[in-house]
XYZ file of C-alpha atoms in Angstrom:
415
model
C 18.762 -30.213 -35.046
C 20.825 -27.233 -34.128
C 18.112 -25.097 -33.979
C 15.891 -27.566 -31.802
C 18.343 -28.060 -29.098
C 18.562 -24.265 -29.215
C 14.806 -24.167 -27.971
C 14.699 -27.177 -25.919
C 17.074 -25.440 -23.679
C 15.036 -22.010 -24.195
C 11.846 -23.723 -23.460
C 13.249 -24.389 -19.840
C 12.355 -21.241 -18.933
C 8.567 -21.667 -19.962
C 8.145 -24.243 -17.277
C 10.440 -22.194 -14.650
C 8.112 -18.965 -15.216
C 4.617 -20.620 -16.563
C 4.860 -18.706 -19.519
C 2.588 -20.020 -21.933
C 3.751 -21.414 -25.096
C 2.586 -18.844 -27.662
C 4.244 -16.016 -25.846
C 7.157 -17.323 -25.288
C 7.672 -18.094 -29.029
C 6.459 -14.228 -29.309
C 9.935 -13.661 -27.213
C 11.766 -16.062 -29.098
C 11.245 -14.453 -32.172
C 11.436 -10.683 -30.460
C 15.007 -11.795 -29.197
C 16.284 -13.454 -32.639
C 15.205 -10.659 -34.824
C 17.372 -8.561 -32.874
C 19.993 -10.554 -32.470
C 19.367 -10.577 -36.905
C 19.687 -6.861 -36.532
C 23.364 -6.720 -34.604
C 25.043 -9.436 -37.335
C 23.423 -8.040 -40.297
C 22.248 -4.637 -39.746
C 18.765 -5.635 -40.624
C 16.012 -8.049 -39.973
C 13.895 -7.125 -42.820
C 14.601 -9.861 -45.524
C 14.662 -12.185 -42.602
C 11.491 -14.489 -42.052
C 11.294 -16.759 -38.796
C 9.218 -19.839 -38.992
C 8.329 -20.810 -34.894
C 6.452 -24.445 -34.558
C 4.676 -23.945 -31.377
C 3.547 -27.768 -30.939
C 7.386 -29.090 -31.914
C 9.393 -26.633 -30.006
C 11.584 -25.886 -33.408
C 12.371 -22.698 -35.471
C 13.758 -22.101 -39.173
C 15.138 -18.364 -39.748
C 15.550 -17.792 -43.594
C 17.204 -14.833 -45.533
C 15.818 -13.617 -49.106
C 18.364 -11.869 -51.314
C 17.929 -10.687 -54.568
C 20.491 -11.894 -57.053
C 22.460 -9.155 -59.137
C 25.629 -9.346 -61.286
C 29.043 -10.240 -59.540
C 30.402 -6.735 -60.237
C 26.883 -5.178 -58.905
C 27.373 -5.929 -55.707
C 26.358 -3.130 -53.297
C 24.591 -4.606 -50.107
C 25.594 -8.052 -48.998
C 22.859 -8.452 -46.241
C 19.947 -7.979 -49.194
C 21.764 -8.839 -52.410
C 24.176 -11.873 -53.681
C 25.585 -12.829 -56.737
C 24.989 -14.878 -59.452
C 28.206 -16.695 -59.200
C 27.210 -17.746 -55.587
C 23.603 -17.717 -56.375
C 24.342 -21.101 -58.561
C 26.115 -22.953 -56.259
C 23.041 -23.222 -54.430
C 20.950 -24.037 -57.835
C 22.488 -23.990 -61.063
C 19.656 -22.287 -63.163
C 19.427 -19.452 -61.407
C 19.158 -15.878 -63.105
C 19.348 -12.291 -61.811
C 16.878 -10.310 -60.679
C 15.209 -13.598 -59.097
C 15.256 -14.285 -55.065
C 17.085 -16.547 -53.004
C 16.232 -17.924 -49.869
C 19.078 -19.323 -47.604
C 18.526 -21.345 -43.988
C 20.801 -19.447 -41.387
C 21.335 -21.883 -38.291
C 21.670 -20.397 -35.077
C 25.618 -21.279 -35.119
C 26.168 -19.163 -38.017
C 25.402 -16.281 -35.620
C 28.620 -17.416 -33.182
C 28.601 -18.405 -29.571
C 28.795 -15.015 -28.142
C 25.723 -14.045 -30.060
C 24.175 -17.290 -29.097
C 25.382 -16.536 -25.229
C 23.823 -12.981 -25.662
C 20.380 -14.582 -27.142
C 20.036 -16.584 -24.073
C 20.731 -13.378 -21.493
C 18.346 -11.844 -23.705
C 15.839 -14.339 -23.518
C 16.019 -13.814 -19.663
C 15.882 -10.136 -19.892
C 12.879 -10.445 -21.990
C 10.948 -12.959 -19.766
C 11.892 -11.419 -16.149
C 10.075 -7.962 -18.008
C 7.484 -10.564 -18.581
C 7.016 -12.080 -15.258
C 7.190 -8.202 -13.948
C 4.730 -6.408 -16.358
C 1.893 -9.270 -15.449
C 3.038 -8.589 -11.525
C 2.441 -5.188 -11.834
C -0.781 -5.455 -13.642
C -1.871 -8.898 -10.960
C -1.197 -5.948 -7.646
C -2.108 -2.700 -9.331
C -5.838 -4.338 -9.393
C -6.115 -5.722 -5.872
C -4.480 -2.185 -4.602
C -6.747 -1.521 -1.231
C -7.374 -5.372 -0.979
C -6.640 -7.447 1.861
C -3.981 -9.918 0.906
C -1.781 -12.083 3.057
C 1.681 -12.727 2.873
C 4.567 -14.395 5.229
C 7.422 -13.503 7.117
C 10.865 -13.813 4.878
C 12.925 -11.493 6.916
C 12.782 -8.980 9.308
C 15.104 -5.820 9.908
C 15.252 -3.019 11.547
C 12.890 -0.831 9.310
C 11.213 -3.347 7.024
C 9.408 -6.901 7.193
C 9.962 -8.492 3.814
C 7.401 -11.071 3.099
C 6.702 -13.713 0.361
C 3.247 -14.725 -0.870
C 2.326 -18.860 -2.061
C 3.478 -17.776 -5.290
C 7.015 -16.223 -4.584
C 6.157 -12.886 -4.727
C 8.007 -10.099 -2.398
C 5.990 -8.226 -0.407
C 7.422 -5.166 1.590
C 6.084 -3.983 5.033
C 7.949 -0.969 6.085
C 8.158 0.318 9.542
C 5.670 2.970 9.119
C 3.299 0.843 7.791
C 2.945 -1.235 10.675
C 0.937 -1.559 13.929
C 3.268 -0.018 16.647
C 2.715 -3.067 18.593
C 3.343 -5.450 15.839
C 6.109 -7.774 16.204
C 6.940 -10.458 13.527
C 8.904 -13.673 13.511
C 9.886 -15.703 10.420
C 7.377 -17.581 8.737
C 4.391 -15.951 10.490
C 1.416 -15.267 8.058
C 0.643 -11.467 8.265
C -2.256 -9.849 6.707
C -2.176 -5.996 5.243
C -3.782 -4.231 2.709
C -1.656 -3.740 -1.026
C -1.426 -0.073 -0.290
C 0.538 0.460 -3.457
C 2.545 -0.648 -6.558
C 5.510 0.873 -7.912
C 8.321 0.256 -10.762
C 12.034 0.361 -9.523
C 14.050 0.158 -12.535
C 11.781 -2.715 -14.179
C 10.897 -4.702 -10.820
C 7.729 -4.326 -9.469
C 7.906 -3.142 -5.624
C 4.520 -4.311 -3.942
C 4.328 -2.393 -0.668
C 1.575 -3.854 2.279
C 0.475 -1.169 4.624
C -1.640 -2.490 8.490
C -1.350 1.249 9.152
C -4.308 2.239 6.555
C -7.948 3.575 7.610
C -8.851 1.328 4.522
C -7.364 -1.989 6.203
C -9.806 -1.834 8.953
C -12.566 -0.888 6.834
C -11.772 -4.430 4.975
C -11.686 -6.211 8.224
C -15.024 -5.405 8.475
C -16.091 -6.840 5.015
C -14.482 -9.833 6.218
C -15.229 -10.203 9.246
C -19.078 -9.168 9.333
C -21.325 -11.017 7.490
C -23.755 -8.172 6.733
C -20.996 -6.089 5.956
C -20.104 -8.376 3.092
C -23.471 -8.787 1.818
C -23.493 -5.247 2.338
C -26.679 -4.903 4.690
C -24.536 -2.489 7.114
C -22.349 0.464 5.026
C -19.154 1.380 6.484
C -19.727 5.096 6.551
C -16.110 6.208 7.791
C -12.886 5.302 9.286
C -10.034 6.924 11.266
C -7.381 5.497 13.016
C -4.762 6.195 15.342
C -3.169 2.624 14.737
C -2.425 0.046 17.375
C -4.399 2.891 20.017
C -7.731 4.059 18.806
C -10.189 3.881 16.117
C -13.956 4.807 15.274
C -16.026 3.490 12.690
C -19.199 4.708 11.817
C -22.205 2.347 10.022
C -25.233 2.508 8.838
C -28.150 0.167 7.427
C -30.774 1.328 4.680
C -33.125 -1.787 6.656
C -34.384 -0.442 10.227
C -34.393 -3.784 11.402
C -30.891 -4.289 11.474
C -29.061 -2.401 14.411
C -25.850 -1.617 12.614
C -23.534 -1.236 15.680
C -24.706 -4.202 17.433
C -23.980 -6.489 14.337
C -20.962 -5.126 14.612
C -19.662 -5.555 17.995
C -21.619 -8.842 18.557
C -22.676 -10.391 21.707
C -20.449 -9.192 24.252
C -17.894 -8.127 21.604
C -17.868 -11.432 20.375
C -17.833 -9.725 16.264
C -15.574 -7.583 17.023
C -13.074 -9.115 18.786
C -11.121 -10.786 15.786
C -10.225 -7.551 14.273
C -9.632 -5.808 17.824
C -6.531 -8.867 17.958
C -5.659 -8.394 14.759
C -4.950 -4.301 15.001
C -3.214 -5.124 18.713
C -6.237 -4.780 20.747
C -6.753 -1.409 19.013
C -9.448 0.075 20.910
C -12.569 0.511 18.380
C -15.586 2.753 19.068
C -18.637 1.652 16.738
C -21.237 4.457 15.956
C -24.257 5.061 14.230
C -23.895 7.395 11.146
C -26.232 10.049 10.804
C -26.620 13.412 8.529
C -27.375 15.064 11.731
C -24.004 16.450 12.576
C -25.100 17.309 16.296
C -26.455 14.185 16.431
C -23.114 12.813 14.567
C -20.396 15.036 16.617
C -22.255 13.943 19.902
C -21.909 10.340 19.222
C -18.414 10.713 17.947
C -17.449 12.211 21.426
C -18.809 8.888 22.832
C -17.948 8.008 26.014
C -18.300 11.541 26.953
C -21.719 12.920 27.538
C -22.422 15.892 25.406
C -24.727 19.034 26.994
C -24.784 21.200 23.936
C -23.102 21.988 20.743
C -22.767 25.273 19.179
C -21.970 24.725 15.132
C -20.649 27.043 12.422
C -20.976 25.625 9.377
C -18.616 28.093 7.385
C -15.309 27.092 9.531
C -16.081 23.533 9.940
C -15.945 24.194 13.875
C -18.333 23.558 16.682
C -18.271 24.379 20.247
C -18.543 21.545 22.289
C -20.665 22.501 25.501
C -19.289 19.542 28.769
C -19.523 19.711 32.261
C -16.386 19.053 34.082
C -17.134 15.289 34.674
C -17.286 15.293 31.197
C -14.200 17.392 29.930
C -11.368 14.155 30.070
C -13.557 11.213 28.539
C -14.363 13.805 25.563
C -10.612 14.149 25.096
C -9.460 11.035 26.062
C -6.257 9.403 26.828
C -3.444 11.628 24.990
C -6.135 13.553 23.166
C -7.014 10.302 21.003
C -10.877 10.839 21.710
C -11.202 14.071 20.544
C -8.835 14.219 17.504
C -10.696 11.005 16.113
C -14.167 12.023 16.599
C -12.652 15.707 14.687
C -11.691 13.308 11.743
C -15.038 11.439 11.420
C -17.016 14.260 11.415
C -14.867 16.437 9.422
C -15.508 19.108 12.228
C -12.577 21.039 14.499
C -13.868 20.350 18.008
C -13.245 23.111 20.711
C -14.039 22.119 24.320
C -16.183 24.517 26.571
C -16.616 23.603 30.233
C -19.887 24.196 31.323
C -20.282 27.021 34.180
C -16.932 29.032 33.078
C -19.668 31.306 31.736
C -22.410 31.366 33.306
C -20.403 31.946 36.613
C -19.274 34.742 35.439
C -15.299 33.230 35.708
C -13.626 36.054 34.306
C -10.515 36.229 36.366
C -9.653 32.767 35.160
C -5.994 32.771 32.966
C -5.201 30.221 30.171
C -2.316 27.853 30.753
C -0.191 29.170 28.390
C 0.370 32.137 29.539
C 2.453 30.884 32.508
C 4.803 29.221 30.016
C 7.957 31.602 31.312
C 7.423 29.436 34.612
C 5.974 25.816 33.393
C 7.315 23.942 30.590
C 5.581 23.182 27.626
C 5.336 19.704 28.112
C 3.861 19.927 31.011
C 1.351 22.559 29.615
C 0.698 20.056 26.746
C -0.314 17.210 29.262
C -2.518 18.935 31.334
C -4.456 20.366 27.963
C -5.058 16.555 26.773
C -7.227 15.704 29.902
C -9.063 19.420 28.977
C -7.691 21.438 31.611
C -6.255 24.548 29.990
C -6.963 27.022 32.624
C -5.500 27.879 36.031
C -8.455 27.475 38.632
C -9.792 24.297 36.247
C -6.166 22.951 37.457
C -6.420 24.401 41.398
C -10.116 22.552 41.387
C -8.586 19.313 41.269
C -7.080 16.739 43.477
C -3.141 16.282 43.354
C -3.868 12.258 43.349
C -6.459 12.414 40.445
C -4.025 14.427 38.504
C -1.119 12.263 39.001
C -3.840 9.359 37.789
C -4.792 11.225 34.700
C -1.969 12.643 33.493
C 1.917 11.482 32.877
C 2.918 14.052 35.653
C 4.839 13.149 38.624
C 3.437 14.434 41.835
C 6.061 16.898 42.715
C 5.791 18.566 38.879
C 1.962 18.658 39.806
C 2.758 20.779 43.392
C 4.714 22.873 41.812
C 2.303 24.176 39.159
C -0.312 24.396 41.468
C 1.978 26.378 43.744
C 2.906 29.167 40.566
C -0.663 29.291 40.024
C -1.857 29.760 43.488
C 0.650 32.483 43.592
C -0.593 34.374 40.448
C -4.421 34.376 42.423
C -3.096 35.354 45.843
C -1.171 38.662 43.994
């Protein structure tokens, strides 16, 4: 009865952690035998008899009996004197099997087989964890709010689970309460010490490429291929589609009618801005529609450096680039292509006496250098051609920082 109560209060922890039966009499008999090992040195003349269906265990020793002087190894031998207290006819050389109850082994080594058993079932629980997110890594999988601080969300799945959202892994816009329901990708899995840490990532080109399965039906059924995905999270994104069936027009599956498709995922990302585009092995054809909104003239490629001259006129020059750049460095990442801007008519007008930006940068800061470049105006006279008020509309610039570039580069044409 000893050793039944024993497992009764072991077999709490099968219904605690769902552990099936058969494995956790596989742990059972893992921890014993070692516990075997610390009392006696060895567990090899030690058998272990586990009834599943009753819950109970036996542990038995052999020994072989020798003569009482013979003695030599107490764990594997006993002798015959003691050998026929437990049945009188006994001879050497013969075996003797003995019951050892659990309270033969003390209470501390009973206390240290039930921290064991804990140890052994926690490595358990965390080796099937590990294996359950390692397979659904790139998945959608949602999760909610446990706690939030300053530079992680910590979230818990149905099943208990801790799921870690770091800072950089989130939407700049995002901002979490406790017990909202979040969804992420499972952007990786990774041991610390022998605890599983599950990280979710809404950052991920891969996240919005799995909004799409969701979201679009013939994306699922995979009619329409997401090609290709970049992001610039929480601002920008473009995602180019195809279709192998010439009926289907993949970008207006997509989007829907009047955005109504594409609107879900758009709230999901923080009205990210998404640009939808038909993939083609063209890459004029691919690098034009990449630059959409902007409305491409000509494009001069070199297929060695992965560049291509981009050919705009002027009108063109700040939808190609696009608020803080975003247009341009996007439709660079889809195509795989470095994108260099070329206004139309600063050759063919024979322009020569025009100076680059940069080298005023003893009289205008950086900065300021930087934000003119991002609506495409990199130039002196491509700066003196515009109005003060469009600038100050386009750019971050305040109007007096505006003046007074236009006034150092007046200066430089009037010399």
């Amino acid at each position: 009865m000893e050793n039944l109560a024993l497992i009764d209060s072991f077999s709490e922890f099968k219904d605690d952690k769902l552990i099936d039966r058969v494995t956790l009499m596989a742990i059972l008999e893992d921890v014993f035998r070692n516990a075997l090992k610390k009392k006696y040195g060895s567990d090899d003349n030690f058998d272990i008899i586990i009834n599943p269906d009753k819950g109970d265990m036996e542990i038995w020793r052999r020994r072989v009996i020798v003569a009482d002087e013979d003695l030599d190894f107490e764990n594997e031998e006993i002798t015959l004197t003691e050998a026929r207290k437990i049945e009188p006819d006994f001879e050497i050389g013969e075996d003797v099997s003995e019951e050892v109850k659990l309270i033969d082994l003390g209470r501390r080594a009973i206390l240290a087989l039930r921290q064991n058993l804990i140890s052994k079932i926690h490595e358990h629980d965390n080796t099937n964890l590990y294996k359950q997110f390692k397979d659904i890594i790139g998945e959608i999988y949602t999760a909610e709010v446990h706690h939030v601080r300053p530079r992680v969300v910590i979230l818990v799945d149905d099943e208990g689970n801790e799921i870690i959202l770091p800072k950089e892994k989130q939407i700049p816009t995002d901002f979490f309460r406790k017990g909202d329901n979040v969804r992420g990708i499972i952007e990786s899995v990774e041991l610390k010490g022998n605890k599983p840490q599950i990280i979710m990532s809404r950052t991920a080109d891969v996240f919005l490429e799995k909004l799409f399965e969701q979201e679009i039906p013939e994306v699922f059924d995979g009619l329409i291929m997401v090609k290709n995905v970049v992001r610039i999270p929480g601002e920008k994104a473009k995602v180019a589609v195809d279709s192998y069936d010439d009926r289907i027009d993949p970008v207006g599956a997509c989007v829907g009618m009047k955005g109504s498709r594409i609107h879900g995922i758009v709230r999901e990302l923080g009205n990210e801005n998404i640009d939808v585009i038909n993939y083609t092995s063209n890459i004029q054809l691919y690098i034009t529609r990449a630059l959409s909104p902007a409305k491409v003239s000509s494009i001069k490629i070199n297929e060695e450096t992965k560049r291509a001259e981009v050919f705009l006129k002027l009108e063109e020059v700040s939808k190609a680039i696009g608020r803080g750049g975003h247009n341009i460095k996007l439709a660079g990442l889809l195509t795989g292509y470095e994108l260099d801007v070329i206004r139309e008519g600063d050759i063919a007008t024979g322009e020569d006496d025009d100076v680059e930006l940069t080298e005023f940068s003893d009289e205008i800061e950086s900065w300021v250098i930087e934000e003119f470049a991002k609506i495409g105006l990199d130039t002196a006279k491509s700066i003196l051609k515009q109005e003060v008020d469009d600038l100050v509309r386009r750019t971050d610039l305040e109007e007096e920082t505006i003046l007074d570039v236009m006034r150092i580069l007046k200066e430089e044409f009037d010399s």
